[in-house]
mmCIF file of C-alpha atoms in Angstrom:
data_model
loop_
_atom_site.group_PDB
_atom_site.id
_atom_site.type_symbol
_atom_site.label_atom_id
_atom_site.label_comp_id
_atom_site.label_asym_id
_atom_site.label_seq_id
_atom_site.Cartn_x
_atom_site.Cartn_y
_atom_site.Cartn_z
ATOM 1 C CA MET A 1 117.961 144.462 107.762
ATOM 2 C CA VAL A 2 117.003 144.304 111.425
ATOM 3 C CA ASP A 3 119.534 142.825 113.845
ATOM 4 C CA PRO A 4 117.939 139.756 115.494
ATOM 5 C CA LEU A 5 119.715 140.463 118.799
ATOM 6 C CA ASN A 6 118.164 143.916 118.981
ATOM 7 C CA VAL A 7 114.760 142.359 118.297
ATOM 8 C CA ALA A 8 115.387 139.745 121.006
ATOM 9 C CA THR A 9 116.412 142.456 123.468
ATOM 10 C CA ALA A 10 113.304 144.529 122.731
ATOM 11 C CA VAL A 11 111.031 141.505 123.090
ATOM 12 C CA SER A 12 112.736 140.602 126.390
ATOM 13 C CA ALA A 13 111.949 144.111 127.629
ATOM 14 C CA LEU A 14 108.293 143.630 126.610
ATOM 15 C CA ASN A 15 108.284 140.270 128.395
ATOM 16 C CA ILE A 16 109.570 141.964 131.550
ATOM 17 C CA ALA A 17 106.765 144.536 131.391
ATOM 18 C CA ILE A 18 104.119 141.818 131.024
ATOM 19 C CA LEU A 19 105.709 139.737 133.787
ATOM 20 C CA LEU A 20 105.769 142.690 136.176
ATOM 21 C CA ALA A 21 102.035 143.190 135.673
ATOM 22 C CA LEU A 22 101.254 139.483 135.966
ATOM 23 C CA THR A 23 103.415 138.981 139.048
ATOM 24 C CA ALA A 24 101.786 141.974 140.735
ATOM 25 C CA VAL A 25 98.340 140.451 140.144
ATOM 26 C CA TRP A 26 99.497 137.049 141.369
ATOM 27 C CA VAL A 27 101.088 138.506 144.521
ATOM 28 C CA ARG A 28 97.861 140.362 145.282
ATOM 29 C CA ASN A 29 95.865 137.173 144.730
ATOM 30 C CA TYR A 30 98.242 135.135 146.877
ATOM 31 C CA ARG A 31 97.874 137.580 149.760
ATOM 32 C CA GLU A 32 94.124 137.129 149.551
ATOM 33 C CA PHE A 33 93.750 133.393 148.845
ATOM 34 C CA ARG A 34 97.003 131.759 150.082
ATOM 35 C CA THR A 35 96.760 128.806 147.684
ATOM 36 C CA PRO A 36 99.750 126.777 146.446
ATOM 37 C CA LEU A 37 98.735 127.303 142.815
ATOM 38 C CA VAL A 38 98.879 131.085 143.103
ATOM 39 C CA LEU A 39 102.188 130.844 144.967
ATOM 40 C CA ALA A 40 103.513 128.729 142.092
ATOM 41 C CA LEU A 41 102.440 131.454 139.657
ATOM 42 C CA VAL A 42 104.289 134.067 141.731
ATOM 43 C CA VAL A 43 107.462 131.958 141.689
ATOM 44 C CA PHE A 44 107.014 131.311 137.956
ATOM 45 C CA GLY A 45 106.763 135.061 137.325
ATOM 46 C CA LEU A 46 109.827 135.843 139.432
ATOM 47 C CA VAL A 47 111.928 133.177 137.718
ATOM 48 C CA LEU A 48 110.960 134.413 134.250
ATOM 49 C CA LEU A 49 111.642 138.007 135.315
ATOM 50 C CA ALA A 50 115.130 136.993 136.414
ATOM 51 C CA GLU A 51 115.693 134.998 133.220
ATOM 52 C CA ASN A 52 114.674 137.895 130.973
ATOM 53 C CA GLY A 53 116.763 140.350 132.987
ATOM 54 C CA VAL A 54 119.834 138.140 132.694
ATOM 55 C CA ALA A 55 119.156 137.689 128.971
ATOM 56 C CA ILE A 56 119.141 141.459 128.439
ATOM 57 C CA TYR A 57 122.344 141.767 130.462
ATOM 58 C CA PHE A 58 124.062 139.145 128.301
ATOM 59 C CA PHE A 59 122.751 140.665 125.068
ATOM 60 C CA PHE A 60 124.510 143.929 125.978
ATOM 61 C CA SER A 61 127.614 142.624 127.727
ATOM 62 C CA MET A 62 128.455 139.502 125.738
ATOM 63 C CA LYS A 63 127.101 140.118 122.264
ATOM 64 C CA MET A 64 130.195 138.468 120.861
ATOM 65 C CA LEU A 65 128.920 135.058 122.029
ATOM 66 C CA TYR A 66 125.997 135.338 119.615
ATOM 67 C CA ALA A 67 127.700 137.335 116.859
ATOM 68 C CA ALA A 68 129.523 134.402 115.270
ATOM 69 C CA ASP A 69 126.395 132.656 114.005
ATOM 70 C CA SER A 70 123.370 134.348 112.477
ATOM 71 C CA THR A 71 121.348 131.146 112.957
ATOM 72 C CA VAL A 72 121.809 131.415 116.725
ATOM 73 C CA GLN A 73 120.795 135.073 116.629
ATOM 74 C CA SER A 74 117.613 134.232 114.726
ATOM 75 C CA ALA A 75 116.833 131.306 117.047
ATOM 76 C CA VAL A 76 117.204 133.526 120.127
ATOM 77 C CA ALA A 77 114.881 136.133 118.596
ATOM 78 C CA VAL A 78 112.286 133.478 117.679
ATOM 79 C CA LEU A 79 112.396 131.960 121.186
ATOM 80 C CA ARG A 80 111.909 135.402 122.764
ATOM 81 C CA GLY A 81 108.992 135.998 120.408
ATOM 82 C CA MET A 82 107.416 132.673 121.341
ATOM 83 C CA GLN A 83 107.777 133.543 125.022
ATOM 84 C CA PHE A 84 106.099 136.888 124.332
ATOM 85 C CA VAL A 85 103.116 135.188 122.653
ATOM 86 C CA ALA A 86 102.763 132.757 125.565
ATOM 87 C CA LEU A 87 102.942 135.576 128.120
ATOM 88 C CA ALA A 88 100.458 137.675 126.162
ATOM 89 C CA PHE A 89 97.896 134.844 126.264
ATOM 90 C CA LEU A 90 98.630 134.251 129.961
ATOM 91 C CA ALA A 91 98.169 137.966 130.673
ATOM 92 C CA TRP A 92 94.915 138.007 128.725
ATOM 93 C CA ALA A 93 93.598 135.023 130.681
ATOM 94 C CA THR A 94 94.779 136.393 134.039
ATOM 95 C CA LEU A 95 93.333 139.847 133.558
ATOM 96 C CA GLN A 96 89.881 138.591 132.517
#
């Protein structure tokens, strides 16, 4: 059986990769257009990058917080997966 925390960690790493690409595009667009909407996308990308980085840190350093309950582990993995799907659609739309 696959450990849900390892799945969540791997998906967080994928989310970081997508967010790096998206944020790079948004920064480039902000430099060109200087609109508040694009600036908001840049900030959104940076906040989610920080959140995913902290999540990976806690998965490795404080696994014991999640280890007591398999339901929590599964919920964390599902939430990371949902974030991945949302970011994949956002990346698809942005890169069109």
